Structure formats: C-alpha cells, structure tokens
Coordinates of C-alpha atoms and ligand atoms in Angstrom, one line a residue:
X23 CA 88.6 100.4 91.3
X24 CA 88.0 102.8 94.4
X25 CA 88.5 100.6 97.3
X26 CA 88.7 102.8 100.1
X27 CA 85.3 102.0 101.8
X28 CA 85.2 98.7 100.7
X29 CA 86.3 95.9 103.7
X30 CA 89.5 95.1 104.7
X31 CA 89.7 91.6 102.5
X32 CA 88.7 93.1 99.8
X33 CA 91.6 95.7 100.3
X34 CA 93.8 93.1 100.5
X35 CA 93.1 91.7 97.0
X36 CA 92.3 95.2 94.8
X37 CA 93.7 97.9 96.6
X38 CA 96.9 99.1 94.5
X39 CA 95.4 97.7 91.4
X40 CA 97.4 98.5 88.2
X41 CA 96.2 99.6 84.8
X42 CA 98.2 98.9 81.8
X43 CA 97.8 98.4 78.0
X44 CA 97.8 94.5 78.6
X45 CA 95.5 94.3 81.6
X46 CA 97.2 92.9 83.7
X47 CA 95.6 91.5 86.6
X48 CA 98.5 91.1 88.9
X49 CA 100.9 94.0 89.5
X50 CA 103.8 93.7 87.1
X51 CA 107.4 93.6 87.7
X52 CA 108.9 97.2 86.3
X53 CA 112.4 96.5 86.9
X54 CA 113.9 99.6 85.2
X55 CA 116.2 101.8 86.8
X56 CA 115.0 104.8 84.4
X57 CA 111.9 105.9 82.6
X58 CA 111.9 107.6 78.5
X59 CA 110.1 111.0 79.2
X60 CA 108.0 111.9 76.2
X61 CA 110.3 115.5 75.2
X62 CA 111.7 118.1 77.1
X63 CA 108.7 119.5 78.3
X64 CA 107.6 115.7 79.7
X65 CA 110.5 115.4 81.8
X66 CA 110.7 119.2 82.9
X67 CA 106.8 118.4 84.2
X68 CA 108.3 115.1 85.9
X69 CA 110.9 116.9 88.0
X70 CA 108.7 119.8 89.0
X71 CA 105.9 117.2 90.1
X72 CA 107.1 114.1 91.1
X73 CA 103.3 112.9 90.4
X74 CA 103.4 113.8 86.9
X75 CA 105.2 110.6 85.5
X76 CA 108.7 107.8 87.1
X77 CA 111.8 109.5 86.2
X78 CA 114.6 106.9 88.8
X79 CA 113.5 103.9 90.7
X80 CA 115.0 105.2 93.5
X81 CA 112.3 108.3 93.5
X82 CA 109.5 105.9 92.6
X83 CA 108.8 103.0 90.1
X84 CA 104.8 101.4 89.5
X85 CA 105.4 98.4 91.2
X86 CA 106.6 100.1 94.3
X87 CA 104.2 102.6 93.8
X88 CA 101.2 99.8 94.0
X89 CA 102.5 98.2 96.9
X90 CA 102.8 101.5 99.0
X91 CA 98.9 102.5 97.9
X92 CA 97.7 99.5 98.8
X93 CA 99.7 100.0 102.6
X94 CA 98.3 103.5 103.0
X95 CA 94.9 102.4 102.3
X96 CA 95.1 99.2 104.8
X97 CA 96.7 102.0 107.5
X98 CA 94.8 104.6 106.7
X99 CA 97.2 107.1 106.3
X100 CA 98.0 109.4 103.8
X101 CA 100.3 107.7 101.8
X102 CA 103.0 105.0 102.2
X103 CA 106.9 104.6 101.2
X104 CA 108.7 101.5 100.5
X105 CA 112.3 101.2 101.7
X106 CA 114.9 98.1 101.7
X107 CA 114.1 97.2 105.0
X108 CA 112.5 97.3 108.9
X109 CA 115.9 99.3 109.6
X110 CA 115.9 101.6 106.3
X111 CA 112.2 102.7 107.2
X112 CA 113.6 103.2 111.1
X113 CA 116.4 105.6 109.8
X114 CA 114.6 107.4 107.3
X115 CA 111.9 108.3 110.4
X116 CA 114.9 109.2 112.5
X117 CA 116.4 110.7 110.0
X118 CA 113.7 113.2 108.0
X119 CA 112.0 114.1 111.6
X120 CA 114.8 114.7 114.6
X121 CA 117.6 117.0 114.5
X122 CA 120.4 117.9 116.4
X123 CA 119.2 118.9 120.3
X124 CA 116.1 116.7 119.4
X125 CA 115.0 114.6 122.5
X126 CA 112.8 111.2 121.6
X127 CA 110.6 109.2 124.5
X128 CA 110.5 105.3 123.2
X129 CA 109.8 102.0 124.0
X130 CA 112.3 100.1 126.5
X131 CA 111.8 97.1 125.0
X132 CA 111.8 98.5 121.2
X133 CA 113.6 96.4 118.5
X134 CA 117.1 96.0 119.3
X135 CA 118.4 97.9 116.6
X136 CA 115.9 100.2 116.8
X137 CA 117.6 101.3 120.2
X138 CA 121.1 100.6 119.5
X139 CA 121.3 102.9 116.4
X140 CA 120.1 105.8 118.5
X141 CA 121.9 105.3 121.3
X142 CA 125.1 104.4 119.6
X143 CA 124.5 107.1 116.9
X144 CA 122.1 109.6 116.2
X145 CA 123.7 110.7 120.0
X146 CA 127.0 111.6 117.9
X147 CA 124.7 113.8 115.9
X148 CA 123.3 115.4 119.1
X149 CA 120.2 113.6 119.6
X150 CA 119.3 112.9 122.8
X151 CA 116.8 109.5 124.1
X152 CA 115.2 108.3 127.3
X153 CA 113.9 104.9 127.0
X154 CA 111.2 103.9 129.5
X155 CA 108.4 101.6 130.0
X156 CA 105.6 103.3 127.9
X157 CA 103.1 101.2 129.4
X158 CA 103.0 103.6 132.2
X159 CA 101.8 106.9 130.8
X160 CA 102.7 108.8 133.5
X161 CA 106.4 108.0 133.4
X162 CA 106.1 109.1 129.9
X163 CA 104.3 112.2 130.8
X164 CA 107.0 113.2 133.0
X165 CA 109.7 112.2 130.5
X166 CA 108.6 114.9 128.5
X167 CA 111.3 117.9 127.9
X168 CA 110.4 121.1 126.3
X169 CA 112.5 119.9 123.1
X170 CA 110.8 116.4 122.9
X171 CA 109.9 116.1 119.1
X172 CA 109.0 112.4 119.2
X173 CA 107.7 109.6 121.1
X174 CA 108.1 106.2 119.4
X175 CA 105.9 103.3 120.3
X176 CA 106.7 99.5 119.9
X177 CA 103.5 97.5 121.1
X178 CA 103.4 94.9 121.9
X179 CA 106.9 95.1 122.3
X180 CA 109.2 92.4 121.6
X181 CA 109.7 89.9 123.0
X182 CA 108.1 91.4 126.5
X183 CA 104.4 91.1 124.9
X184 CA 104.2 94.1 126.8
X185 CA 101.1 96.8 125.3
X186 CA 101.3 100.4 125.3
X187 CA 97.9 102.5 125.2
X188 CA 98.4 104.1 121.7
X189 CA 95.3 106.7 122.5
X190 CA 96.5 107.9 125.4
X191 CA 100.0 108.4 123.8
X192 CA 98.7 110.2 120.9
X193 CA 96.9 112.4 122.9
X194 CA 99.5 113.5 125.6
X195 CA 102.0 113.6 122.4
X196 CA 99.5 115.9 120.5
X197 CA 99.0 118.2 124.1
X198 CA 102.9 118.8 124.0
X199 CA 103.0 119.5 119.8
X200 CA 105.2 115.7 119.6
X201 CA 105.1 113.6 116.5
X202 CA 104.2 109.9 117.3
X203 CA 105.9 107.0 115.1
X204 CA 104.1 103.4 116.1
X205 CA 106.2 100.2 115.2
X206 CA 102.9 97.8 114.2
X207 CA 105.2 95.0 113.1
X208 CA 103.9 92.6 115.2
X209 CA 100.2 93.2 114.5
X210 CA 99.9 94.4 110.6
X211 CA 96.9 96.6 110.4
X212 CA 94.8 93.8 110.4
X213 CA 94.4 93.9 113.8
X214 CA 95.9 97.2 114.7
X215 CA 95.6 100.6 113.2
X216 CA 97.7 103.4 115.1
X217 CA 96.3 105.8 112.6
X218 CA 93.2 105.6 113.6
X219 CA 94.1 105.7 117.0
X220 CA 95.8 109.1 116.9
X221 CA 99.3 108.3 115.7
X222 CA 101.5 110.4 112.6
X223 CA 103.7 107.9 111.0
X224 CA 103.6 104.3 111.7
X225 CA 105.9 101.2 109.9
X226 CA 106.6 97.9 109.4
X227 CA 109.1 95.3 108.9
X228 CA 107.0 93.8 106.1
X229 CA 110.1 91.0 106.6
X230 CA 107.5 89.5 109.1
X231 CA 103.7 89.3 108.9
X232 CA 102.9 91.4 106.1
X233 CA 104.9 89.6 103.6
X234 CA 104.8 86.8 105.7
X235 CA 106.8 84.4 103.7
X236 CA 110.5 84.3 105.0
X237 CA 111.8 85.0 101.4
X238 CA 112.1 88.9 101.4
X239 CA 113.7 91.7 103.6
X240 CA 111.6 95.0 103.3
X241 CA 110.1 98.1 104.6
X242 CA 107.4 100.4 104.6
X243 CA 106.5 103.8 106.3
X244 CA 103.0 105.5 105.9
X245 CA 102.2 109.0 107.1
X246 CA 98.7 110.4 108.3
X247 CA 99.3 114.1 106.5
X248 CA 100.8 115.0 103.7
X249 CA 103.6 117.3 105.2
X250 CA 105.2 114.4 107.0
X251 CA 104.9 112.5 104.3
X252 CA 106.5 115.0 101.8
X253 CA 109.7 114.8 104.6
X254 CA 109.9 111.1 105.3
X255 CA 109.4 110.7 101.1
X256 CA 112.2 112.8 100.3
X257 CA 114.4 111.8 103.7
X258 CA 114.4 108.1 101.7
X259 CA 115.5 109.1 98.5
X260 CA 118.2 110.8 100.0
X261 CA 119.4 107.9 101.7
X262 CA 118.9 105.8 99.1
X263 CA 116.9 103.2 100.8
X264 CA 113.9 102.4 98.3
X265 CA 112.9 98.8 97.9
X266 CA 113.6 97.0 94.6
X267 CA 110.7 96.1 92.5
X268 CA 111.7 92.2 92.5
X269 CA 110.8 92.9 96.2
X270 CA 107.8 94.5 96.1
X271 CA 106.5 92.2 93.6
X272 CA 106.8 89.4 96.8
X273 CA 105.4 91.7 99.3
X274 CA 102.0 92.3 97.1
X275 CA 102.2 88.5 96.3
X276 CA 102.4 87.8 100.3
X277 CA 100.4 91.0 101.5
X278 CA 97.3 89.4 99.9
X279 CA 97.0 86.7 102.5
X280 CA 97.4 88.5 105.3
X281 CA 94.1 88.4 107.1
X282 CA 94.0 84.3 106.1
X283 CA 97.6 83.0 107.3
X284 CA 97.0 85.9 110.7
X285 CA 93.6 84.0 111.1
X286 CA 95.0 80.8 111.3
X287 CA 98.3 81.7 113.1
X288 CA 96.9 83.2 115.8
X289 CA 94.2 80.8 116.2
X290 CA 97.0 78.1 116.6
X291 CA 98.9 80.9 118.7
X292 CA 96.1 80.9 121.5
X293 CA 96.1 77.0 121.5
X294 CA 99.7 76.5 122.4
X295 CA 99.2 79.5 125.1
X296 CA 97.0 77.7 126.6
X297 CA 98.8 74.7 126.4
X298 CA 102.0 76.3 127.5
X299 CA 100.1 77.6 130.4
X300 CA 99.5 74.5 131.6
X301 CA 102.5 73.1 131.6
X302 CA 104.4 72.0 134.3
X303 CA 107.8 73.1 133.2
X304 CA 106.2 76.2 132.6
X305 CA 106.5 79.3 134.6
X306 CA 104.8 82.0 133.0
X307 CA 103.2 82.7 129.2
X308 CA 103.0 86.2 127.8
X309 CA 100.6 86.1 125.2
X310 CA 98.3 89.3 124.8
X311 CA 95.0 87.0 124.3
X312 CA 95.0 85.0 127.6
X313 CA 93.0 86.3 130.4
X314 CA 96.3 86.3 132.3
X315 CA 98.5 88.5 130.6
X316 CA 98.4 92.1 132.7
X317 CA 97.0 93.8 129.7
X318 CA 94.5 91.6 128.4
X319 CA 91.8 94.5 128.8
X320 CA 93.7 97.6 126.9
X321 CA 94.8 94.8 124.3
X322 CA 91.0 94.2 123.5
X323 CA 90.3 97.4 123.5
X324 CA 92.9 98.4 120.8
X325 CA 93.9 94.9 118.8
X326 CA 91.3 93.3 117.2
X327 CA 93.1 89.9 117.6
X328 CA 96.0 88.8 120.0
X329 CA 98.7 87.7 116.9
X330 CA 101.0 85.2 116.3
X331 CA 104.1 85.7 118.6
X332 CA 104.0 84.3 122.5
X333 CA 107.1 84.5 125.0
X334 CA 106.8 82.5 127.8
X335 CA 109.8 81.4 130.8
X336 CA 111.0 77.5 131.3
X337 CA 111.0 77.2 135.2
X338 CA 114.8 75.7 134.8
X339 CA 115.9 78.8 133.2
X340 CA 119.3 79.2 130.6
X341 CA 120.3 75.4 130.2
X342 CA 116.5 74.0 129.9
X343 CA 116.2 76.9 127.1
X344 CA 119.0 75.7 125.1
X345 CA 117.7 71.9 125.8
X346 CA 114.1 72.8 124.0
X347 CA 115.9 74.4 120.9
X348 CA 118.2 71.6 120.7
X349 CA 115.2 68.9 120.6
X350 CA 112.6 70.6 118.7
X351 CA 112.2 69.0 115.0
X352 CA 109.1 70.9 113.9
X353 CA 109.5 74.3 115.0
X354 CA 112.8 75.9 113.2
X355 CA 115.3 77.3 115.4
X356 CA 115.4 81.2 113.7
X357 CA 115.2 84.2 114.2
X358 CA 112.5 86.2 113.0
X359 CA 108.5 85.8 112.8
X360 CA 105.6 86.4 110.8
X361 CA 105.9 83.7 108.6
X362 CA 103.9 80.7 107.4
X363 CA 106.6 78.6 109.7
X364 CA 106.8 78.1 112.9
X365 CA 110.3 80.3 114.4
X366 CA 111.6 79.3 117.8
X367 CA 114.3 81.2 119.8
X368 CA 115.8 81.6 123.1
X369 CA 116.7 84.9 123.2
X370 CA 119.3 84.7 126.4
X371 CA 121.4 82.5 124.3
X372 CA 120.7 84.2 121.2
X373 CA 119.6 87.5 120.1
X374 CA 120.8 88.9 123.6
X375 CA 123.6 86.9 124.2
X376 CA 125.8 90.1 124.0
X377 CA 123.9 91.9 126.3
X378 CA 124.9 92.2 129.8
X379 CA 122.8 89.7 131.7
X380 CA 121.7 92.2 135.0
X381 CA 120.7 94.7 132.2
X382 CA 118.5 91.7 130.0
X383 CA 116.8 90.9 132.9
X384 CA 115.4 94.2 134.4
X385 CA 114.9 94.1 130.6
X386 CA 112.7 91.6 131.0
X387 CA 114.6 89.4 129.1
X388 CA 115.2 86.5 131.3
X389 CA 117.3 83.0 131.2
X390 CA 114.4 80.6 130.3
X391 CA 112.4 83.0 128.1
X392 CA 111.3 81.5 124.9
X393 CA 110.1 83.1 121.9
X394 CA 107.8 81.4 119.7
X395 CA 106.7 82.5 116.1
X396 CA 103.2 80.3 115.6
X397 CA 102.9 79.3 112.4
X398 CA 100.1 78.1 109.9
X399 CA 100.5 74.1 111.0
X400 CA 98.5 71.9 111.9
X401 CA 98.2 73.1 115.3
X402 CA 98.7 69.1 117.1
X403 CA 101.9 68.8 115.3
X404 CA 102.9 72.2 116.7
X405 CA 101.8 71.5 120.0
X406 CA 103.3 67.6 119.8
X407 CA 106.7 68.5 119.0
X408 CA 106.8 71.5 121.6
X409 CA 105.6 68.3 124.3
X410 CA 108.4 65.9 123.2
X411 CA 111.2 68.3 123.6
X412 CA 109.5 70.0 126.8
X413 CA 110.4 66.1 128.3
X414 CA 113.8 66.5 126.8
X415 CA 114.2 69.5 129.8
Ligands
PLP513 C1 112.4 92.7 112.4 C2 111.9 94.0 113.0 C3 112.4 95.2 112.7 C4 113.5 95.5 111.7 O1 113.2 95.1 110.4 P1 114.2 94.5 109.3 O2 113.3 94.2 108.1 O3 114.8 93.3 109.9 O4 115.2 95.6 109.0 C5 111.8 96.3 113.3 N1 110.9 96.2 114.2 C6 110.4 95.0 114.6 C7 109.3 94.9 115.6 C8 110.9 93.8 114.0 O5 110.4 92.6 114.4

C-alpha cells in the first residue's frame, strides 16, 4: 500500500510493507547470506541493476530492505541504508563523502566517538576538523574554508541539550556548495525532520529511540537525492557494515511504537524537569521543553516535542553525583537512552572519566551533571525514587 501521504502513525505501522506468496503480515526474517538467480541472464540483470533482484546480504536482503523504506519515508529522504551500528552509519558518511584535504565544521558537543574517530583518524588520512559551538551561526559562518565539504550537526547535542538552528545551517551550507549530515538520534523523526528542513543525509543510532528496546545495536543513514545516496550505498558495502536481518527484524518490531513509547516518555520527561527544577539540591535542568532552557523558542520552532533525555547539575558536584547513582533502585545506572527504561548516568564519573577535566568542563560537561533517559514508568515511581536518593546527597 502507498503510504507516502498518509500520517505519520500510520507510516509507522504499513510503510515497508512486504509482499510474499504467504502473506505475510509482518516483515519476515530472510536470513540468507545468498539468493538463487533464475539463469544466467537473471543474475547478469542483478549485477548490472542492483534493483533488479538480492544477489549478497551484504548488498541488500528484503528484510533490510523493508526497514530502510519504511526510514526514508518517516525522513523523507530519498532512500535509507541499514548498517551495524550508530558508528558504522558515522564512518560510512565520513567515509563515502570527505577525502583527503577535506575540512568538516561539527558540533562541539557531538557523540564522543563521533569526534574521536575524526580527530584521532580520518586526520591520518588528511582530513582536517574544527569543532565549535554550532549554536552560534556566525562562528560557523566564519569557520568556513574554501575546501569545507561538510558541516555535521548533532542537536540537541548530547548531553549539553544544547539546539542548533538546522535551517539556517542548511542554508549557509547550501550558499558555500557544503553537504549537511544531521545526527537526529535524540529526536527520531517523530519530532524532527532535518530533511525537511534543508539538510542532505541525516542518521540514527536506531540503538536508542527508534528501536527503542535496549535489545539491538543498529544503524541507519537516509539521503535526500539519489547521487548521495548511490555514494553512501555503495561506501557501506565496501566497508562491510550492513545490519543483519535478525536485527532489522527487531528494529521494524520496535520502530512501530515509536510515536507511543516518545508520547509517553517525554510526557514523563517534562514532569521530572519540572520537578528537578524545583529542587533544592538542584542547580540547573537542561531540558529543551522548559521555558528556561536558552533555546526553548528555536526548539519549538523546529522539534515538534522536547524528547526523552534531560541533563541537569547537583549543586554538590562529583561526589553527590556518584551518591545519586549509588542510591537509585528504579532508574538503571547505564549508559545509553531511548529505551522503554529509565537510564541514569553521571557522565564526570563515567562516560568522560578519561577526559581531561578543564577540557570536560568548557565542554560543558561538568562534575554534578546528570544524565537522565526518561522512560515509559509510571511517572510517581520515577519521580519517587529520583526523591529518595536526592536525600541520600
Ligand atoms: C549512541 C549514539 C551514537 C552511536 O551509535 P551506536 O549505535 O552506539 O554505534 C551516535 N550518536 C548519538 C547521538 C548516540 O546517542
């Protein structure tokens, strides 16, 4: 069934569909590394059009296929590509669209990784980055080098909360001839669509929100045009870095509920940011829906909801942070988000522990920040256990 003007629940459920000889109303598991071709003439038409028929999982396989139609439609892009992981999608971007003497603008505050494998390496392979606050457009303007082929845009960024004007960096990226890459990990395009907004590529770790179910690691890129696409398509093979069909069978599973466990998380989310707020041992709460946070405006304007993740700073800083993970029974003390679950993690003891503390904190990354994945709870248990272990501090 065509789906494409159809809303976005409806998406959800029928986009990707599958026709077989059984009718099948869920998407089948195809785990085959290979596929028969017909005769010779079958698989010569395979390899000179890779739409003509599956020849390797690693080029394509229907239940990957399903699952990256069904993300192109909900972006809006031109078509989507499923790879192992946040990280495998992040390298096969890098990867199929910079090359040596390429210069990228990105987000400060990007996932970790995100910075560290650029930094670390595609800068042995010549690539050069500058990594600013992109909420200030004119820092990025000026940023700009006559060999800048991409800006890439985490927002909100992690854990910061901070929100990046994704119009007005697609359209000083499109002035200077720049592709844009959007991270929209955070949001799913439930409630944002960079596409829409201007962008060329955008990706997910479907690890979070869009699978949404803490039981799968995965990946997936989609491209507005069909020449980036054909690059970033064949950039993945290449590497090697498909997802498995086991996988993608999950991620359609989870993907279905999106709009329903983002409802209710973020609905709980605004509760316990208001709550936080109040608090005493409190100092600050970054949470994109509160009238407080410095961005509320632009984050209305181009998220239709504020999600599930809020950071916000204990007063007594490093050892009251590791006193609230140590007394929370509720809330589970992991890394990640996006799940069904609540996640709690203090990222100065934790994820950033190896960082250089004078560098995490102009980061913005400091000693009592808290991050908090809100979950699909009932939101009084979420917000009792938060209160007992706050008196813990
Ligand atoms: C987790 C995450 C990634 C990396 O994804 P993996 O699936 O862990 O490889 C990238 N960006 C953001 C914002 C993330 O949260």
């Amino acid at each position: 069934m065509e789906t494409k003007n159809l809303g976005f629940n409806t998406q959800l459920i029928h986009s990707g569909a599958i026709k077989d000889q059984f009718g099948s109303v869920t998407v089948p598991i195809y785990q085959t590394s290979t596929f028969k071709f017909r005769d010779a003439d079958h698989g010569a038409a395979c390899f000179a059009d890779n739409d003509e028929g599956y020849i390797y999982t690693r080029i394509n396989n229907p239940t990957l296929n399903a699952l990256e139609e069904s993300i192109a439609e909900l972006e809006n892009g031109y078509r989507g590509i499923a790879c192992s992981s946040g990280m495998a999608a992040v390298n096969t971007i890098y990867m199929a669209l910079l090359e040596q003497g390429s210069h990228i603008i990105s987000t400060a505050a990007v996932y970790g990784p995100s910075r560290v494998v650029m930094e670390n390496h595609y800068s042995r392979f010549g690539v050069e980055a500058s990594y600013l606050d992109t909420t200030d457009i004119e820092s990025l303007k000026s940023a700009i080098r006559p060999y800048t082929k991409m800006i890439f845009i985490e927002s909100p960024s992690n854990p910061t909360m901070k929100i990046t004007d994704l119009e007005a960096v697609a359209n000083l990226a499109k002035e200077n001839n720049i592709i844009t890459v959007a991270d929209n990990t955070f949001c799913s395009p439930y409630l944002q669509k960079p596409i829409n907004l201007g962008f060329d590529v955008v990706f997910h770790s479907v690890t979070k929100f869009l699978n949404g179910h803490a039981d799968v690691v995965g990946g997936l890129i989609v491209a507005r045009k069909k020449s980036v696409y054909d690059k970033l398509r064949s950039m993945m093979v290449m590497l090697g870095c498909n997802m498995d069909p086991h996988q993608a069978y999950l991620v359609i599973r989870g993907l279905k509920t999106l709009s329903l466990r983002m409802d209710r998380s973020q609905d709980n989310a605004r509760k316990i940011a208001e709550f936080l707020e109040n608090h005493p041992k409190v100092k600050w709460v970054a949470y994109p829906g509160l009238v407080s946070h410095p961005q509320h405006e632009l984050a209305n304007k181009q998220m239709s909801g504020s999600g599930g993740v809020i950071s916000f700073e204990l007063k007594d800083g490093f050892e009251a942070g590791k006193v609230l993970m140590n007394n929370v029974k509720l809330a589970i003390l992991a890394v990640s988000l996006g799940g069904v679950e609540t996640l709690i993690q203090h990222p100065a003891s934790m994820t950033h522990a190896k960082i250089n503390r004078a560098a995490r904190i102009s980061s913005g990354i400091s000693d009592g920040l808290v991050r908090l994945s809100v979950g699909i709870e009932n939101i009084e248990d979420i917000i009792n256990d938060l209160d007992q272990a706050m008196r813990k501090i």
